[in-house]
mmCIF file of C-alpha atoms in Angstrom:
data_model
loop_
_atom_site.group_PDB
_atom_site.id
_atom_site.type_symbol
_atom_site.label_atom_id
_atom_site.label_comp_id
_atom_site.label_asym_id
_atom_site.label_seq_id
_atom_site.Cartn_x
_atom_site.Cartn_y
_atom_site.Cartn_z
ATOM 1 C CA MET A 1 8.442 25.037 -0.762
ATOM 2 C CA LYS A 2 5.356 25.799 1.318
ATOM 3 C CA ARG A 3 5.288 24.338 4.785
ATOM 4 C CA ASN A 4 2.436 24.145 7.324
ATOM 5 C CA PRO A 5 3.910 23.709 10.786
ATOM 6 C CA LYS A 6 0.434 23.368 12.455
ATOM 7 C CA ILE A 7 -0.153 19.914 10.921
ATOM 8 C CA PRO A 8 1.450 17.201 13.017
ATOM 9 C CA LEU A 9 3.390 14.457 11.358
ATOM 10 C CA ILE A 10 1.547 11.149 11.553
ATOM 11 C CA HIS A 11 4.020 8.401 10.885
ATOM 12 C CA ASN A 12 3.152 5.149 12.660
ATOM 13 C CA MET A 13 1.791 1.744 11.817
ATOM 14 C CA SER A 14 -1.821 2.423 12.833
ATOM 15 C CA PHE A 15 -4.359 1.689 10.075
ATOM 16 C CA MET A 16 -8.057 2.173 9.508
ATOM 17 C CA ASN A 17 -10.792 1.212 7.100
ATOM 18 C CA THR A 18 -14.378 2.197 6.596
ATOM 19 C CA ALA A 19 -15.479 0.229 9.634
ATOM 20 C CA GLU A 20 -12.642 0.671 12.126
ATOM 21 C CA ARG A 21 -10.009 3.162 13.258
ATOM 22 C CA ARG A 22 -6.624 2.605 14.934
ATOM 23 C CA ILE A 23 -5.961 -0.957 13.717
ATOM 24 C CA GLU A 24 -2.380 -1.708 14.755
ATOM 25 C CA ILE A 25 -0.154 -3.522 12.255
ATOM 26 C CA ASP A 26 -0.133 -6.780 14.265
ATOM 27 C CA THR A 27 -3.949 -6.728 14.226
ATOM 28 C CA VAL A 28 -3.851 -6.145 10.464
ATOM 29 C CA PHE A 29 -1.696 -9.269 10.180
ATOM 30 C CA SER A 30 -4.189 -11.270 12.302
ATOM 31 C CA ARG A 31 -7.060 -10.091 10.114
ATOM 32 C CA ILE A 32 -5.188 -11.235 6.998
ATOM 33 C CA GLU A 33 -4.551 -14.657 8.628
ATOM 34 C CA SER A 34 -8.281 -14.950 9.448
ATOM 35 C CA PHE A 35 -9.219 -13.986 5.915
ATOM 36 C CA LEU A 36 -6.930 -16.701 4.493
ATOM 37 C CA LYS A 37 -8.338 -19.296 6.893
ATOM 38 C CA GLN A 38 -11.861 -18.654 5.645
ATOM 39 C CA GLU A 39 -10.971 -20.244 2.270
ATOM 40 C CA PRO A 40 -7.433 -21.712 2.478
ATOM 41 C CA HIS A 41 -7.781 -23.410 -0.940
ATOM 42 C CA ALA A 42 -8.077 -20.092 -2.805
ATOM 43 C CA THR A 43 -5.583 -17.902 -4.620
ATOM 44 C CA TYR A 44 -4.633 -14.677 -2.824
ATOM 45 C CA ASN A 45 -2.839 -11.433 -3.593
ATOM 46 C CA LEU A 46 -1.274 -9.391 -0.793
ATOM 47 C CA ILE A 47 -1.112 -5.872 -2.205
ATOM 48 C CA ILE A 48 0.473 -2.714 -0.798
ATOM 49 C CA GLY A 49 0.146 0.578 -2.547
ATOM 50 C CA THR A 50 0.568 4.241 -1.711
ATOM 51 C CA ASP A 51 -0.837 7.379 -3.272
ATOM 52 C CA GLY A 52 -0.173 10.955 -2.293
ATOM 53 C CA HIS A 53 -2.090 14.148 -2.870
ATOM 54 C CA VAL A 54 -0.729 17.656 -2.399
ATOM 55 C CA HIS A 55 -2.976 19.958 -0.385
ATOM 56 C CA ARG A 56 -2.394 23.524 0.703
ATOM 57 C CA GLY A 57 0.463 23.351 3.213
ATOM 58 C CA PHE A 58 0.836 19.596 3.359
ATOM 59 C CA THR A 59 0.965 16.362 1.413
ATOM 60 C CA LYS A 60 -1.292 13.508 2.436
ATOM 61 C CA MET A 61 0.032 10.013 1.753
ATOM 62 C CA ILE A 62 -2.248 6.992 2.025
ATOM 63 C CA THR A 63 -0.807 3.488 2.114
ATOM 64 C CA GLY A 64 -3.285 0.681 1.569
ATOM 65 C CA ILE A 65 -2.950 -3.007 2.468
ATOM 66 C CA ILE A 66 -5.300 -5.237 0.489
ATOM 67 C CA ILE A 67 -5.627 -9.017 0.790
ATOM 68 C CA ARG A 68 -7.558 -10.056 -2.285
ATOM 69 C CA ARG A 69 -9.102 -13.464 -2.781
ATOM 70 C CA GLU A 70 -9.209 -13.853 -6.577
ATOM 71 C CA SER A 71 -12.780 -13.511 -7.778
ATOM 72 C CA LYS A 72 -14.122 -13.794 -4.215
ATOM 73 C CA GLY A 73 -13.658 -10.602 -2.249
ATOM 74 C CA ALA A 74 -11.024 -8.706 -0.301
ATOM 75 C CA TRP A 75 -10.249 -7.105 3.040
ATOM 76 C CA ALA A 76 -8.406 -3.814 3.109
ATOM 77 C CA CYS A 77 -7.185 -1.067 5.378
ATOM 78 C CA TYR A 78 -5.036 2.001 5.057
ATOM 79 C CA ARG A 79 -2.846 4.368 6.969
ATOM 80 C CA GLN A 80 -2.144 7.983 6.388
ATOM 81 C CA VAL A 81 1.117 9.893 6.704
ATOM 82 C CA ILE A 82 0.953 13.680 6.644
ATOM 83 C CA ILE A 83 4.044 15.404 5.317
ATOM 84 C CA PRO A 84 3.841 19.012 6.587
ATOM 85 C CA ARG A 85 4.922 20.530 3.271
ATOM 86 C CA GLU A 86 3.757 20.489 -0.336
ATOM 87 C CA ILE A 87 5.777 17.941 -2.316
ATOM 88 C CA THR A 88 5.816 19.492 -5.755
ATOM 89 C CA SER A 89 8.574 17.398 -7.406
ATOM 90 C CA VAL A 90 7.106 14.396 -9.276
ATOM 91 C CA ARG A 91 10.169 12.290 -8.494
ATOM 92 C CA ASP A 92 10.178 13.187 -4.777
ATOM 93 C CA LYS A 93 6.431 12.410 -4.500
ATOM 94 C CA LEU A 94 6.772 9.069 -6.306
ATOM 95 C CA SER A 95 9.873 8.157 -4.283
ATOM 96 C CA THR A 96 8.100 8.971 -1.017
ATOM 97 C CA GLU A 97 5.041 6.952 -2.064
ATOM 98 C CA THR A 98 7.326 4.010 -2.922
ATOM 99 C CA SER A 99 9.239 4.354 0.384
ATOM 100 C CA LEU A 100 6.044 4.256 2.425
ATOM 101 C CA SER A 101 4.900 1.103 0.585
ATOM 102 C CA GLU A 102 8.335 -0.439 1.162
ATOM 103 C CA GLU A 103 8.161 0.425 4.847
ATOM 104 C CA VAL A 104 4.878 -1.433 5.260
ATOM 105 C CA ALA A 105 6.168 -4.294 3.056
ATOM 106 C CA CYS A 106 9.145 -4.728 5.429
ATOM 107 C CA TYR A 107 6.754 -5.670 8.199
ATOM 108 C CA PHE A 108 5.686 -8.587 6.044
ATOM 109 C CA ASP A 109 9.120 -10.096 6.190
ATOM 110 C CA GLU A 110 10.021 -13.687 5.192
ATOM 111 C CA GLN A 111 8.793 -14.987 8.544
ATOM 112 C CA LYS A 112 5.393 -13.257 8.351
ATOM 113 C CA ARG A 113 4.906 -14.288 4.747
ATOM 114 C CA GLY A 114 5.878 -17.807 5.737
ATOM 115 C CA GLN A 115 3.157 -17.827 8.377
ATOM 116 C CA LEU A 116 0.603 -16.791 5.784
ATOM 117 C CA GLU A 117 1.906 -19.407 3.293
ATOM 118 C CA ASP A 118 1.672 -22.124 5.948
ATOM 119 C CA ILE A 119 -2.098 -21.569 6.151
ATOM 120 C CA LEU A 120 -2.350 -22.340 2.420
ATOM 121 C CA LEU A 121 0.327 -25.020 2.155
ATOM 122 C CA PRO A 122 -1.981 -28.030 2.757
ATOM 123 C CA TYR A 123 -4.113 -26.818 -0.176
ATOM 124 C CA VAL A 124 -1.384 -25.895 -2.671
ATOM 125 C CA TYR A 125 -2.253 -28.806 -4.957
ATOM 126 C CA HIS A 126 -5.871 -27.621 -4.978
ATOM 127 C CA GLY A 127 -4.959 -24.167 -6.292
ATOM 128 C CA ALA A 128 -4.025 -22.292 -3.135
ATOM 129 C CA ALA A 129 -1.423 -19.626 -3.613
ATOM 130 C CA LEU A 130 -0.263 -16.317 -2.186
ATOM 131 C CA ASP A 131 1.588 -13.683 -4.198
ATOM 132 C CA HIS A 132 2.743 -10.314 -2.819
ATOM 133 C CA PHE A 133 2.800 -7.133 -4.802
ATOM 134 C CA ILE A 134 3.654 -3.481 -4.346
ATOM 135 C CA HIS A 135 1.505 -1.294 -6.555
ATOM 136 C CA ILE A 136 3.378 1.769 -7.796
ATOM 137 C CA ASP A 137 1.404 4.849 -8.770
ATOM 138 C CA ALA A 138 3.331 5.364 -11.975
ATOM 139 C CA GLY A 139 3.062 4.396 -15.630
ATOM 140 C CA ARG A 140 5.451 3.963 -18.528
ATOM 141 C CA ASP A 141 3.553 5.911 -21.146
ATOM 142 C CA LYS A 142 5.399 9.236 -21.395
ATOM 143 C CA SER A 143 2.588 10.887 -23.288
ATOM 144 C CA VAL A 144 0.202 10.284 -20.343
ATOM 145 C CA SER A 145 2.329 10.078 -17.205
ATOM 146 C CA LYS A 146 4.858 12.506 -15.735
ATOM 147 C CA THR A 147 6.140 9.576 -13.681
ATOM 148 C CA ALA A 148 7.351 7.517 -16.682
ATOM 149 C CA LEU A 149 10.953 8.713 -16.250
ATOM 150 C CA TYR A 150 11.118 7.162 -12.771
ATOM 151 C CA VAL A 151 9.311 3.827 -13.259
ATOM 152 C CA SER A 152 12.448 1.707 -13.716
ATOM 153 C CA GLU A 153 14.016 3.120 -10.529
ATOM 154 C CA MET A 154 10.909 2.393 -8.457
ATOM 155 C CA VAL A 155 10.455 -1.056 -9.989
ATOM 156 C CA ASP A 156 14.089 -1.897 -9.104
ATOM 157 C CA ARG A 157 13.554 -0.762 -5.534
ATOM 158 C CA VAL A 158 10.473 -2.944 -5.123
ATOM 159 C CA GLU A 159 12.157 -5.993 -6.712
ATOM 160 C CA SER A 160 15.154 -5.559 -4.402
ATOM 161 C CA LEU A 161 12.784 -6.262 -1.470
ATOM 162 C CA GLY A 162 11.589 -9.499 -3.140
ATOM 163 C CA TRP A 163 8.130 -8.092 -3.913
ATOM 164 C CA LEU A 164 6.498 -8.023 -7.341
ATOM 165 C CA PRO A 165 6.069 -4.465 -8.674
ATOM 166 C CA VAL A 166 2.895 -3.507 -10.533
ATOM 167 C CA ILE A 167 2.524 -0.199 -12.410
ATOM 168 C CA LYS A 168 -0.306 1.642 -14.101
ATOM 169 C CA PRO A 169 -2.782 0.797 -15.463
ATOM 170 C CA ASP A 170 -2.810 -2.351 -13.237
ATOM 171 C CA SER A 171 -1.688 -0.739 -9.934
ATOM 172 C CA PHE A 172 -5.160 -0.323 -8.477
ATOM 173 C CA GLY A 173 -3.883 -0.597 -4.876
ATOM 174 C CA ALA A 174 -2.219 2.774 -5.319
ATOM 175 C CA SER A 175 -4.150 4.421 -8.156
ATOM 176 C CA SER A 176 -7.655 3.498 -6.974
ATOM 177 C CA TYR A 177 -7.795 2.322 -3.355
ATOM 178 C CA ALA A 178 -5.226 4.645 -1.779
ATOM 179 C CA ASP A 179 -6.112 7.442 -4.206
ATOM 180 C CA ARG A 180 -9.704 7.434 -2.960
ATOM 181 C CA PHE A 181 -8.611 8.434 0.546
ATOM 182 C CA SER A 182 -5.728 10.774 -0.340
ATOM 183 C CA LYS A 183 -7.804 13.415 -2.124
ATOM 184 C CA SER A 184 -9.698 14.670 0.911
ATOM 185 C CA SER A 185 -7.947 17.503 2.658
ATOM 186 C CA LYS A 186 -9.539 16.343 5.904
ATOM 187 C CA ILE A 187 -7.259 14.534 8.307
ATOM 188 C CA PRO A 188 -9.332 11.595 9.750
ATOM 189 C CA PHE A 189 -7.486 11.141 13.046
ATOM 190 C CA ILE A 190 -4.539 12.559 14.900
ATOM 191 C CA ILE A 191 -2.620 10.374 17.295
#
């Protein structure tokens, strides 16, 4: 196992997006509330997904939070966690990705999700809804995906939190959004 001790571990709840840096998790929650209030009669998906990419001496994990208004836009942000070693085991990498998504999902506990649902509640008979998903960067097709052996385990973990698991090819929160930011070997900010 190769380890790079010069890269600091970044493991906090500070997020960023293309417009902002250092968005604290409570501010992320406020932004999601504001997004829901813009159109409280719409259907929403709260999506959390993590993707990791192994670079020389470290593994960069990106966890994205996406609030998606069906057919009408989204707001998203992400955080990075740098693991100062190369995670070469497929199972370890997938398990770490799932753990990081679960960690963020735990912030959105029953009380927080209830606050979001309260915004939509007056409009529920007009189609308002909020579902919450964890997108897992794994697929069941053994001929295509090395992660297929571990899908059931990760799905069970996500379901045990009360979240809906989504796997490839539908897990765009992990396999597209987070993936886009994990491939660069640059580290955008150090706290």
